[in-house]
CSV table of C-alpha atoms and ligand atoms in Angstrom, one decimal:
chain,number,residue,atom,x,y,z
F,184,UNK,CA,52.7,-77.6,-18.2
F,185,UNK,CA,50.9,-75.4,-15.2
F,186,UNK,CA,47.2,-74.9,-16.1
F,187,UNK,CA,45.6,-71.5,-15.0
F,188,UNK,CA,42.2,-70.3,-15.3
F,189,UNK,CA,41.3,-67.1,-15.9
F,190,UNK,CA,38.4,-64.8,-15.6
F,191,UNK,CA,37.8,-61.6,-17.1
F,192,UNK,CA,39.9,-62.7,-20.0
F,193,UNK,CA,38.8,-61.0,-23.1
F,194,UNK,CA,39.5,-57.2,-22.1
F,195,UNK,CA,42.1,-55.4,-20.6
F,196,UNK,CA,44.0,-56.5,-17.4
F,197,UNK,CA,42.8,-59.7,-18.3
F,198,UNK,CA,43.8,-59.9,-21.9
F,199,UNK,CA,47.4,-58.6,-21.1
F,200,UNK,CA,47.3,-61.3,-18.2
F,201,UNK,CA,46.8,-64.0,-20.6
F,202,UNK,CA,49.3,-63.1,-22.9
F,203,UNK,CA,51.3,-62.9,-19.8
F,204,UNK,CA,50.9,-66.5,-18.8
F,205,UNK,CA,51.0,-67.7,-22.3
F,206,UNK,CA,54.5,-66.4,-23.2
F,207,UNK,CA,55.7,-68.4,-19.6
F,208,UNK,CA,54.6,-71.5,-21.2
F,209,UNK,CA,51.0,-71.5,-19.1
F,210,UNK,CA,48.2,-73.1,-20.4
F,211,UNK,CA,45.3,-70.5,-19.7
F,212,UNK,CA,41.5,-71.6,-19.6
F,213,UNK,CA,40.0,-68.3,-20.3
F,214,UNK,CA,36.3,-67.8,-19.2
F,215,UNK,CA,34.3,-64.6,-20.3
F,216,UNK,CA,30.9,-63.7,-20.9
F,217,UNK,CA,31.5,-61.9,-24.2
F,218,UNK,CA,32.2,-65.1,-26.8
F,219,UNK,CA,33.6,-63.1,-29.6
F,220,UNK,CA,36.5,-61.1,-27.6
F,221,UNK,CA,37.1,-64.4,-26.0
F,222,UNK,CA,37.3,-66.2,-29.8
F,223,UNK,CA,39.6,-64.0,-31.0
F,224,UNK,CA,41.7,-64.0,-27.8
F,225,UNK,CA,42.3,-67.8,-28.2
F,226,UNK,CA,43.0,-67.4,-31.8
F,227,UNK,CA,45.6,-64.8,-30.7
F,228,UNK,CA,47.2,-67.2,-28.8
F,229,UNK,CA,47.3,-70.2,-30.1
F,230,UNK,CA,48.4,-73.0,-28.7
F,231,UNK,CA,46.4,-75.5,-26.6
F,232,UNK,CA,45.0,-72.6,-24.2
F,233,UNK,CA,40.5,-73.3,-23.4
F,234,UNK,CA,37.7,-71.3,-23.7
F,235,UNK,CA,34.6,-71.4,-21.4
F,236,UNK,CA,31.7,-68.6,-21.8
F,237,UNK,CA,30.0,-68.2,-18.9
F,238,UNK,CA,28.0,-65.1,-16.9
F,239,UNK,CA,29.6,-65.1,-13.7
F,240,UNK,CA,26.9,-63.5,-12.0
F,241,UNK,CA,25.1,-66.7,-12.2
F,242,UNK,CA,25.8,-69.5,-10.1
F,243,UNK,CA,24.7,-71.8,-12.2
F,244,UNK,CA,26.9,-70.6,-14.7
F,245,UNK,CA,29.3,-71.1,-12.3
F,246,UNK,CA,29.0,-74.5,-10.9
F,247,UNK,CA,28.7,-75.5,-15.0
F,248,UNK,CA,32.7,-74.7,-15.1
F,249,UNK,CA,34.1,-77.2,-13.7
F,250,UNK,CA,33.2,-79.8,-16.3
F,251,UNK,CA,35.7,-81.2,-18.7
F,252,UNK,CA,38.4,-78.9,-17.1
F,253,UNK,CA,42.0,-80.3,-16.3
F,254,UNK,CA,43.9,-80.0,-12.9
F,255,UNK,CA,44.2,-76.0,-12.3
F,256,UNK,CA,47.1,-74.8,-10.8
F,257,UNK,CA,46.0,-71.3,-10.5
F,258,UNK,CA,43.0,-69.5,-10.3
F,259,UNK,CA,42.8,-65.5,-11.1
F,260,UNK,CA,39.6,-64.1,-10.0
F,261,UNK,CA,40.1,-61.0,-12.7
F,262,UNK,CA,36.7,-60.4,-14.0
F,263,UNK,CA,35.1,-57.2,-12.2
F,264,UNK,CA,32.6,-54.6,-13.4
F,265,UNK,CA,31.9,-50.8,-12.0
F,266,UNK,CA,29.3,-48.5,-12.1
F,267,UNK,CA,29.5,-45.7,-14.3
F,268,UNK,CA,25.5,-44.7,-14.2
F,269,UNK,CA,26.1,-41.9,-11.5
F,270,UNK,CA,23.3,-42.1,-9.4
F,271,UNK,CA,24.8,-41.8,-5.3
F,272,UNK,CA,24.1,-45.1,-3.6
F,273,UNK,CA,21.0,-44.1,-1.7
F,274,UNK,CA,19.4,-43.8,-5.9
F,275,UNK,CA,21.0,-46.8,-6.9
F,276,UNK,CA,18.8,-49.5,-8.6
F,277,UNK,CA,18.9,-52.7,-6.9
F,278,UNK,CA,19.0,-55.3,-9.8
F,279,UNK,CA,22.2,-53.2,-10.9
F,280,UNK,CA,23.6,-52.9,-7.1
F,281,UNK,CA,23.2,-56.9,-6.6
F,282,UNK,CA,24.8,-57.7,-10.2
F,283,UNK,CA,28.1,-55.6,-9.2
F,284,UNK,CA,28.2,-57.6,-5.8
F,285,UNK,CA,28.1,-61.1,-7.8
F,286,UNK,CA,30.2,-60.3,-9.7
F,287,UNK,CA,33.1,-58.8,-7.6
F,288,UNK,CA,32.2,-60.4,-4.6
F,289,UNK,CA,30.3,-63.3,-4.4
F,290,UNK,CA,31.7,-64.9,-7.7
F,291,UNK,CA,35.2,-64.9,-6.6
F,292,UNK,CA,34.4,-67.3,-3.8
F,293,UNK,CA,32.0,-69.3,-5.6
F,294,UNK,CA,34.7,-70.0,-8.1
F,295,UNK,CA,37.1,-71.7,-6.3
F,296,UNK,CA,34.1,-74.0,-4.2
F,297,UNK,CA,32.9,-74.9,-7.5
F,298,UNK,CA,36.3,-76.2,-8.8
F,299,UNK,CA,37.5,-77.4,-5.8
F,300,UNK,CA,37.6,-81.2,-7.6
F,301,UNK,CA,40.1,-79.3,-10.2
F,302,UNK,CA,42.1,-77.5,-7.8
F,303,UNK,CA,45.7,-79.0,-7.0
F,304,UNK,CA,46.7,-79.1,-3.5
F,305,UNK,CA,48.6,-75.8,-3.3
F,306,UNK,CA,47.2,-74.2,-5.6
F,307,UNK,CA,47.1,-70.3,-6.1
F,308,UNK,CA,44.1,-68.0,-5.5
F,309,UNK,CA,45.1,-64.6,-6.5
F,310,UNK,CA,41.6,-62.2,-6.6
F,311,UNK,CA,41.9,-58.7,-8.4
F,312,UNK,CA,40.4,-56.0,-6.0
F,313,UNK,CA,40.7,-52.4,-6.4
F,314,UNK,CA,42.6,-49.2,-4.5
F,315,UNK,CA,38.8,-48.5,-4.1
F,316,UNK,CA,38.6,-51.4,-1.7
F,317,UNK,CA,41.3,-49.3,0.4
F,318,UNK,CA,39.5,-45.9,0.2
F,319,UNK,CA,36.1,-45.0,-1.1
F,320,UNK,CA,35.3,-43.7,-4.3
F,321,UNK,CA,31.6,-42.1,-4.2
F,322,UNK,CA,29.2,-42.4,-7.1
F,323,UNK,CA,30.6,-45.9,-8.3
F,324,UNK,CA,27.5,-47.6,-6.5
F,325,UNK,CA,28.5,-50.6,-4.8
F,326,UNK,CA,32.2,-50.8,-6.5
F,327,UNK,CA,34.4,-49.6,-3.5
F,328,UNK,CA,32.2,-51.9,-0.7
F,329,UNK,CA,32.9,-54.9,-3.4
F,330,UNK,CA,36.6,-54.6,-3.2
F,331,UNK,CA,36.5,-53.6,0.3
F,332,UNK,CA,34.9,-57.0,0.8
F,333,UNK,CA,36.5,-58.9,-1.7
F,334,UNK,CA,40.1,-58.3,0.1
F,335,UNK,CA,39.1,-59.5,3.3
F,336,UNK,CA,37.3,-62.4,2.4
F,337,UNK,CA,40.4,-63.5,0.9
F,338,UNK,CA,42.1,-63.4,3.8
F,339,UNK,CA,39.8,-65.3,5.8
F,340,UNK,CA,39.4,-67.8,3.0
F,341,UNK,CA,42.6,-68.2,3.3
F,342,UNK,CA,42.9,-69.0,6.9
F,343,UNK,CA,39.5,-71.4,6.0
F,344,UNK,CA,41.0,-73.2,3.6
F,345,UNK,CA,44.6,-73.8,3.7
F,346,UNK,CA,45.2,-76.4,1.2
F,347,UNK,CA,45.1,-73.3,-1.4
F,348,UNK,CA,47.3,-70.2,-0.8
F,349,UNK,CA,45.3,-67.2,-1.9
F,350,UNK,CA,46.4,-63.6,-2.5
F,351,UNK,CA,44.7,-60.3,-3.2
F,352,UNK,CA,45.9,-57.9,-5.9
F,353,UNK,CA,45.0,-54.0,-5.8
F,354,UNK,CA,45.7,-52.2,-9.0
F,355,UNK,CA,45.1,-48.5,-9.2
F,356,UNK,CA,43.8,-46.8,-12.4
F,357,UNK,CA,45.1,-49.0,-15.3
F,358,UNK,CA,44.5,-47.8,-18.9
F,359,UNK,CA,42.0,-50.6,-20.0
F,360,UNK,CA,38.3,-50.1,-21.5
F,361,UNK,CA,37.3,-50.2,-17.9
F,362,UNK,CA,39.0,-46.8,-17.5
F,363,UNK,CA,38.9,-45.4,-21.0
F,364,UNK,CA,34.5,-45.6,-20.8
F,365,UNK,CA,35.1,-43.6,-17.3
F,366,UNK,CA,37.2,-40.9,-18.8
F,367,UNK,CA,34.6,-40.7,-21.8
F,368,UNK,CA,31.7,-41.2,-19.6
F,369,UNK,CA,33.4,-37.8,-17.6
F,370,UNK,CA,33.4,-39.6,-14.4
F,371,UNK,CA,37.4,-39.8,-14.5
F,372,UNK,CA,39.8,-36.6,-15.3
F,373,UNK,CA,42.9,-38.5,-16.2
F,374,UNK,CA,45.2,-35.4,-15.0
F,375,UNK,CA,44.0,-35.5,-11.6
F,376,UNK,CA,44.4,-39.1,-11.4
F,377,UNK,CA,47.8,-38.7,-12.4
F,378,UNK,CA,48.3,-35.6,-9.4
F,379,UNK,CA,47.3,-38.5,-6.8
F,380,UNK,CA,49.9,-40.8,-7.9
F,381,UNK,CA,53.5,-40.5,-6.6
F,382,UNK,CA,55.3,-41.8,-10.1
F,383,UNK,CA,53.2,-39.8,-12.0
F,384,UNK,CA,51.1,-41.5,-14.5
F,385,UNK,CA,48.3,-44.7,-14.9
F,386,UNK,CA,49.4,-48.4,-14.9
F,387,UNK,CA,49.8,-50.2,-18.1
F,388,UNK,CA,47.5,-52.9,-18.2
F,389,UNK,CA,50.9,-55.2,-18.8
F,390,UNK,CA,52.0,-54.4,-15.4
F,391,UNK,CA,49.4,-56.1,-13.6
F,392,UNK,CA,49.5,-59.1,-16.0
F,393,UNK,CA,53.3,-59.8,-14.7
F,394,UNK,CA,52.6,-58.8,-11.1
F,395,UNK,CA,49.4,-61.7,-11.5
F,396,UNK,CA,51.7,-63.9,-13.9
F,397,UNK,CA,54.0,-63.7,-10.8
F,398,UNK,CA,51.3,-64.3,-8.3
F,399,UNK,CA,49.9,-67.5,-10.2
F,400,UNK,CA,53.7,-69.1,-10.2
F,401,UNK,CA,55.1,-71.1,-7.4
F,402,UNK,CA,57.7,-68.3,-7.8
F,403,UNK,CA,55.1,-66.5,-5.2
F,404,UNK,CA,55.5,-69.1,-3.0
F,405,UNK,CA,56.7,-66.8,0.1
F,406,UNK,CA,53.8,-64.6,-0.4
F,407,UNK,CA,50.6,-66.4,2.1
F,408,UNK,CA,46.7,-64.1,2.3
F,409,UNK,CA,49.3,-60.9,1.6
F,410,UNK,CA,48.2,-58.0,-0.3
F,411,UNK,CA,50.2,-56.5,-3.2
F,412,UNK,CA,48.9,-52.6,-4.2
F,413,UNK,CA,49.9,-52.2,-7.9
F,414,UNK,CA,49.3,-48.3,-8.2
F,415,UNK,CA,52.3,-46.2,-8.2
F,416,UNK,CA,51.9,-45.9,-4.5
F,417,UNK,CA,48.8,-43.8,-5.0
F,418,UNK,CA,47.5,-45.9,-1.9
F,419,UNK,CA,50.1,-45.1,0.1
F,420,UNK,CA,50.0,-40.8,-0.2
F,421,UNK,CA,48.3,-39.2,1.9
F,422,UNK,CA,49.4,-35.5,1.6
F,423,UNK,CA,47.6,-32.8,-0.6
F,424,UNK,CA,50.3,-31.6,-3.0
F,425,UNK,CA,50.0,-32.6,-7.0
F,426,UNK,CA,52.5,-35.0,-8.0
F,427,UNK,CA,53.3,-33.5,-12.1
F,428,UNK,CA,52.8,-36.1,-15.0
F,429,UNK,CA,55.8,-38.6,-14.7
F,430,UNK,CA,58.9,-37.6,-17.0
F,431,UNK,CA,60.5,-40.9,-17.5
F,432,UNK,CA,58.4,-43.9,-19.6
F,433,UNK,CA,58.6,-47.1,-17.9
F,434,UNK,CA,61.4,-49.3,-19.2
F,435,UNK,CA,60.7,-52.9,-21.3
F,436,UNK,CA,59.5,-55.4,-19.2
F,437,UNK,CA,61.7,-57.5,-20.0
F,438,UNK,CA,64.9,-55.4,-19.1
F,439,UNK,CA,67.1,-57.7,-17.4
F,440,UNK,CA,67.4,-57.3,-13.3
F,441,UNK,CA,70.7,-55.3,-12.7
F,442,UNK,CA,70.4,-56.3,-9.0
F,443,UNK,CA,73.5,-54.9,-6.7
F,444,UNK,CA,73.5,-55.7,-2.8
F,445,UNK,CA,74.4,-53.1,-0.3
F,446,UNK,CA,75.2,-55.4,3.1
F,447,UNK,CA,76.2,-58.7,3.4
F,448,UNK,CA,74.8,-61.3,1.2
F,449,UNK,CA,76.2,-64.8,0.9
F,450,UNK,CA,73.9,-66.6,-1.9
F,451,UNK,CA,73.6,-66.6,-5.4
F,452,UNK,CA,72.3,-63.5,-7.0
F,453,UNK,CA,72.0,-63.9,-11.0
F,454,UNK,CA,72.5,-60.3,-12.1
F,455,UNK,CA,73.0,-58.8,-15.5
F,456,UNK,CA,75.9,-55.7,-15.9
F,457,UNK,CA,73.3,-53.4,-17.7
F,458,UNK,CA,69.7,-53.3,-17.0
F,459,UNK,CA,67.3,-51.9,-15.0
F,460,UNK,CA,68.7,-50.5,-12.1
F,461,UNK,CA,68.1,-52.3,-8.1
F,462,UNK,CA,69.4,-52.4,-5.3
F,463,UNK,CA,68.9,-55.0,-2.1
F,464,UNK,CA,69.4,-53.8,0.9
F,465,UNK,CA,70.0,-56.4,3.4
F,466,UNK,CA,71.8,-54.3,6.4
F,467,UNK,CA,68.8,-53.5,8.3
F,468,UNK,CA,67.9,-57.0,9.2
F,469,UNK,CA,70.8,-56.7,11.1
F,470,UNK,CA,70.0,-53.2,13.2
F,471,UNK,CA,68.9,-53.9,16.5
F,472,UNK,CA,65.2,-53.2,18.0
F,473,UNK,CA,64.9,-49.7,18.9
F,474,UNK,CA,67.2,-48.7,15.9
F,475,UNK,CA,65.8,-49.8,12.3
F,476,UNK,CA,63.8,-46.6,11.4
F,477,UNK,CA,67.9,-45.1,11.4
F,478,UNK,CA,69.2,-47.8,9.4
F,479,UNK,CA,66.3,-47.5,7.1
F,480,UNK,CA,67.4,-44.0,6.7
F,481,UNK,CA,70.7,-44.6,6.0
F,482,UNK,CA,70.0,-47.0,3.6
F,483,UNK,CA,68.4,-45.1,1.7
F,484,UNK,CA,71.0,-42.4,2.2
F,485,UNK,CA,73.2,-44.7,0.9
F,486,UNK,CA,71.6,-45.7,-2.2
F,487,UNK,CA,71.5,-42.2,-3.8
F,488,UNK,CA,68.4,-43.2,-6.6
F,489,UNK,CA,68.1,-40.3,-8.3
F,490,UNK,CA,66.4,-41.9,-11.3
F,491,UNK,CA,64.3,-44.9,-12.8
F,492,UNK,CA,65.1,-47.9,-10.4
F,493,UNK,CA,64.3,-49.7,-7.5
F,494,UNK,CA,65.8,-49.9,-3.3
F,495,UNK,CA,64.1,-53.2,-2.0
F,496,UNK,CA,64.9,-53.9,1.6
F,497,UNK,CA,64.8,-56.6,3.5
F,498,UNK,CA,63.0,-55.6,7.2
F,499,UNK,CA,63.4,-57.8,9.9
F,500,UNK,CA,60.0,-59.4,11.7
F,501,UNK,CA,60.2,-60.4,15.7
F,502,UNK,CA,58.4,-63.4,16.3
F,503,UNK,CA,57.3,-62.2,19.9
F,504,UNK,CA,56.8,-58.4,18.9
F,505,UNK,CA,56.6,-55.8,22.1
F,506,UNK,CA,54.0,-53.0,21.9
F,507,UNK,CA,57.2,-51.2,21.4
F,508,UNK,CA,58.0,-53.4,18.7
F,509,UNK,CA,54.7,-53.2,17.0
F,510,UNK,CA,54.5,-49.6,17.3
F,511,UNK,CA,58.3,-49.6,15.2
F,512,UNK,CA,57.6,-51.9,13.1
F,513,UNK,CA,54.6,-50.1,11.5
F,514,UNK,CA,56.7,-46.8,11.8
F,515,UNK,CA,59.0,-49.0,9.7
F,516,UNK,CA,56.3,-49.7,6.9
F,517,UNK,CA,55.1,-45.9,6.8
F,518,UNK,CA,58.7,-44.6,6.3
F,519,UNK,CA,59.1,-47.0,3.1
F,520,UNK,CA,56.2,-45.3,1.9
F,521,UNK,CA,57.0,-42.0,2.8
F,522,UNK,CA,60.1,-42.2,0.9
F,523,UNK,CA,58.2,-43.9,-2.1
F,524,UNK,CA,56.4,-40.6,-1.3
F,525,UNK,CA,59.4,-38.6,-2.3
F,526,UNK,CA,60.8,-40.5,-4.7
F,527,UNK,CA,57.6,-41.2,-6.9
F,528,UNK,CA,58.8,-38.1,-9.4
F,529,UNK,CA,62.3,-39.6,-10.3
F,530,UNK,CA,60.5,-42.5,-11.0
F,531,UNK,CA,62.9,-44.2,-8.1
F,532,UNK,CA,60.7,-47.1,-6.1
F,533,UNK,CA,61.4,-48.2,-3.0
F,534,UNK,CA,59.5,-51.6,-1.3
F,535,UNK,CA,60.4,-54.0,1.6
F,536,UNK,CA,59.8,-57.3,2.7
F,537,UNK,CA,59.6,-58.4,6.0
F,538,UNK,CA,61.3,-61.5,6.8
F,539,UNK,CA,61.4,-63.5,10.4
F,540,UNK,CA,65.3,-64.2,12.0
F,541,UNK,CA,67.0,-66.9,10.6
F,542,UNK,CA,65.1,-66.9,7.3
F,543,UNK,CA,66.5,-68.6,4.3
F,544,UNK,CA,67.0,-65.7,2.4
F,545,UNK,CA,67.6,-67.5,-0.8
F,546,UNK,CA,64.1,-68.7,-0.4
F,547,UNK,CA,62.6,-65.3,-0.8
F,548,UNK,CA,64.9,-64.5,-3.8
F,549,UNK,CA,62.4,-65.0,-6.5
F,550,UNK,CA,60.0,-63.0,-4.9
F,551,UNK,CA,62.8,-59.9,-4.2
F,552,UNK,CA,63.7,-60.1,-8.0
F,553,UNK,CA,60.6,-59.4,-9.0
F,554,UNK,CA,59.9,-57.0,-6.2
F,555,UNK,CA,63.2,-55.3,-7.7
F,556,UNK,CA,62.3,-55.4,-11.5
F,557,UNK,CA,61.5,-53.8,-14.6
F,558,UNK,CA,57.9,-56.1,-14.5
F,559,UNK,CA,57.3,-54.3,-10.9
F,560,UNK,CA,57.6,-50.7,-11.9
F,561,UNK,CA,54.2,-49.7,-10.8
F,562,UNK,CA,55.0,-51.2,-7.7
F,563,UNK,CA,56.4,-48.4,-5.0
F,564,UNK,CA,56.0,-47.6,-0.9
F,565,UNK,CA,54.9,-51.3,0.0
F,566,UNK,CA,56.0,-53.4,2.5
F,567,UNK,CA,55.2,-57.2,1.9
F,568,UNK,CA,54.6,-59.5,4.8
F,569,UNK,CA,50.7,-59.8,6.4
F,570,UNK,CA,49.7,-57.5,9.2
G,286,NAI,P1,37.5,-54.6,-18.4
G,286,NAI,O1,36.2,-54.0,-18.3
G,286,NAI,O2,38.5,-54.1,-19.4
G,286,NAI,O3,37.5,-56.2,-18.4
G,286,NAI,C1,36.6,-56.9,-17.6
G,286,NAI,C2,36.3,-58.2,-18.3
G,286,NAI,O4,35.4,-58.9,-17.5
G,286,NAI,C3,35.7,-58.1,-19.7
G,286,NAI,O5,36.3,-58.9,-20.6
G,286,NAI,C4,34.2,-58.4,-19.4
G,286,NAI,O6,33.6,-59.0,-20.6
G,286,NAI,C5,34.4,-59.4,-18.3
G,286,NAI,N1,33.1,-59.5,-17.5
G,286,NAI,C6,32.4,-58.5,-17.1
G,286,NAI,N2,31.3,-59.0,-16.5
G,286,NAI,C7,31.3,-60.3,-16.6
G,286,NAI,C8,30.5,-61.4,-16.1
G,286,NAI,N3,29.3,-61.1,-15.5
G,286,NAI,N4,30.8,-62.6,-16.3
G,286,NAI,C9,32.0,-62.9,-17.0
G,286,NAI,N5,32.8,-62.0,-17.4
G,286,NAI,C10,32.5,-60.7,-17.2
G,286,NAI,O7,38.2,-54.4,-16.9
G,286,NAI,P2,39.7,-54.2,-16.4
G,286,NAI,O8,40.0,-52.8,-16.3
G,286,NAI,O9,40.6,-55.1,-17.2
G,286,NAI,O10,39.5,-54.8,-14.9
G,286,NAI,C11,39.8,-56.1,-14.6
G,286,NAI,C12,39.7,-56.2,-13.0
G,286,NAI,O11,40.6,-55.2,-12.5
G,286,NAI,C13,38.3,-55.9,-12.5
G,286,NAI,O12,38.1,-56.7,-11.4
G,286,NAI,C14,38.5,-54.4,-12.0
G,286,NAI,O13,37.6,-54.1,-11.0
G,286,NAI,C15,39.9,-54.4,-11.5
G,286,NAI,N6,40.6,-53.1,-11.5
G,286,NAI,C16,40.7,-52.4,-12.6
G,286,NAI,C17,41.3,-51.2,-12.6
G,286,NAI,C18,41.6,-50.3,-13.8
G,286,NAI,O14,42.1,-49.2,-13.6
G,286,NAI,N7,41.3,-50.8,-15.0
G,286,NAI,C19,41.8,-50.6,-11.3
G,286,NAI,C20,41.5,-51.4,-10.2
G,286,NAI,C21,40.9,-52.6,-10.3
């Protein structure tokens, strides 16, 4: 049985996440500050899952973890606070400021040095940022510079320590407390979140528990310092029109994958008749340099979504990339998310992965399935595969 710990356990994103991991058979040690959410968490659960209290802002508290705790396969750096006071950064008060950077920041890297006699070779680092790390959001005090931060000292811990594979998740607004004290609080209109957001409506705090149930499995395996943006593409829009409230409730979960391939394909698939709808392109790979923003096009031409479901494409990456090369292959990632762009209202998804010549393409299967699935369907206009 895989071991993961787990911060930020006792409330939203974190409470759905262990659930999450629970039903896939994971043992989850579950650290929090607040004892009685956490209590009645484990008692929830059941089963042989741990309990730690601790005040992440605290170093000690930190460095106190490790002891008594069994080999950890995973490590989810969940917990996070915002700001909700109000006051613009330049009226900020400095115990506040430096207890938000602890905690979002600094404790996410302490955490893994401090169990670094737990951690198994290999094992996964997956640290919950923010959209806000991607774009500011003023009058949150320090929150958007935390997440900013936070994402791109995972990627250089990541090239610093190689033994562990780290990754960085970026949901947008979820409907946890978190969210539900900034709508009370008036510092969030829900209806103009929603306008910002091609599909059309907030995360479900369940969605980001798969994608990090996903991301703590070896499943994840192809995915190395990469960046996954759980937010309905809201990252990814940059035009000014109002996308209207989302007509279409996201399907189970658990809908099984009905995964069809346009192109040629010559492994095993696993697909169910009835489900939720996907479709895997894998005819670009094959366009020539010069050419793929056309075959792009006609792919997704080709697959005709017009409704709930999912076009994943597989993109190919040159080794030696041209500036002509670089310059298509980011054209390449903007036109997934333009289309995502488009098709956010019919609740259609499209998402790509980027995958060098000659790839086994069975390898990346597990990740494409879930890329494709009902557990992704916040997911929309990314392309996977690090800068
Ligand atoms: P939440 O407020 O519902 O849960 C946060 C959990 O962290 C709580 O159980 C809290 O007790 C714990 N915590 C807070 N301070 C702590 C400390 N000093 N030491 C130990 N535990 C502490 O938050 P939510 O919404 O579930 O957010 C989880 C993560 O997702 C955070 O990192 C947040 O920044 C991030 N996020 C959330 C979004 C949303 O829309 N809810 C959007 C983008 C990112």
């Amino acid at each position: 049985m895989e071991t993961v710990l787990l911060t930020g356990a006792a409330s939203g994103i974190g409470r759905a996440t262990a659930r999450q991991l629970a039903l896939g058979g994971r043992r989850c040690v579950l650290v929090d500050r607040n004892a009685e959410a956490l209590r009645s968490l484990a008692d929830a659960l059941g089963g042989a899952h741990l309990t730690r209290v601790a005040d992440l802002t605290d170093p000690a508290q930190i460095a106190a973890l490790a002891e008594g705790l069994p080999p950890l396969h995973a490590l989810i750096n969940n917990a996070g606070m915002t700001d909700d006071s109000n006051p613009p950064v330049i009226g900020q008060d400095p115990a506040g400021w430096r207890r938000l950077l602890d905690l979002n920041l600094r404790a996410p890297a302490r955490l893994p040095l401090a169990l670094r006699e737990r951690l198994v070779p290999g094992a996964r680092i997956i640290n919950v940022a923010s959209g806000a790390g991607l774009r500011a959001i003023p009058w949150r005090g320090a929150y958007s510079p935390s997440k900013a931060g936070l994402i791109a000292q995972t990627r250089a811990m990541a090239r610093e320590f190689p033994a562990w594979r780290f990754t960085v998740l970026c949901p947008g607004f979820v409907r946890t407390e978190l969210v539900a004290a900034l709508i009370q609080a008036g510092r969030l209109d829900p209806a103009r979140a929603v306008a910002k957001i091609p599909l059309g409506r907030l995360g479900e705090p369940q969605e980001i528990a798969c994608a990090l149930a996903f991301l703590a499995s070896a499943e994840s395996a192809s995915l190395k310092a990469d960046l996954l943006a759980v937010d309905g593409g809201s990252s990814v829009f940059g035009g000014s029109q109002a996308y209207p409230p989302c007509a279409h409730a996201p399907m189970a979960y658990d809908t099984p994958l009905a995964l069809r391939v346009q192109g040629p394909w010559d492994g095993p698939l696993q697909t169910a008749a009835q489900g939720y709808p996907a479709l895997l392109d894998t005819q670009v790979l094959a366009s020539p340099p010069g050419r793929r923003l056309d075959a792009i096009v006609q792919a997704a031409r080709q697959a005709a979504l017009d409704g709930p479901g999912s076009l994943t494409l597989l993109l190919p990456r040159d080794p030696d990339e041209s500036w002509e090369g670089a310059g298509e292959r980011a054209a390449a990632r903007m036109l997934i998310s333009t289309l995502a762009c488009e098709w956010g209202p019919k609740a259609a998804r499209i998402n790509a992965v980027e995958v060098p010549p000659g790839a086994d393409l069975a390898a990346s299967l597990p990740l494409l399935r879930f890329v494709a699935g009902a557990q992704a369907q916040y997911l929309t206009g990314q392309t996977l595969g690090s800068p």
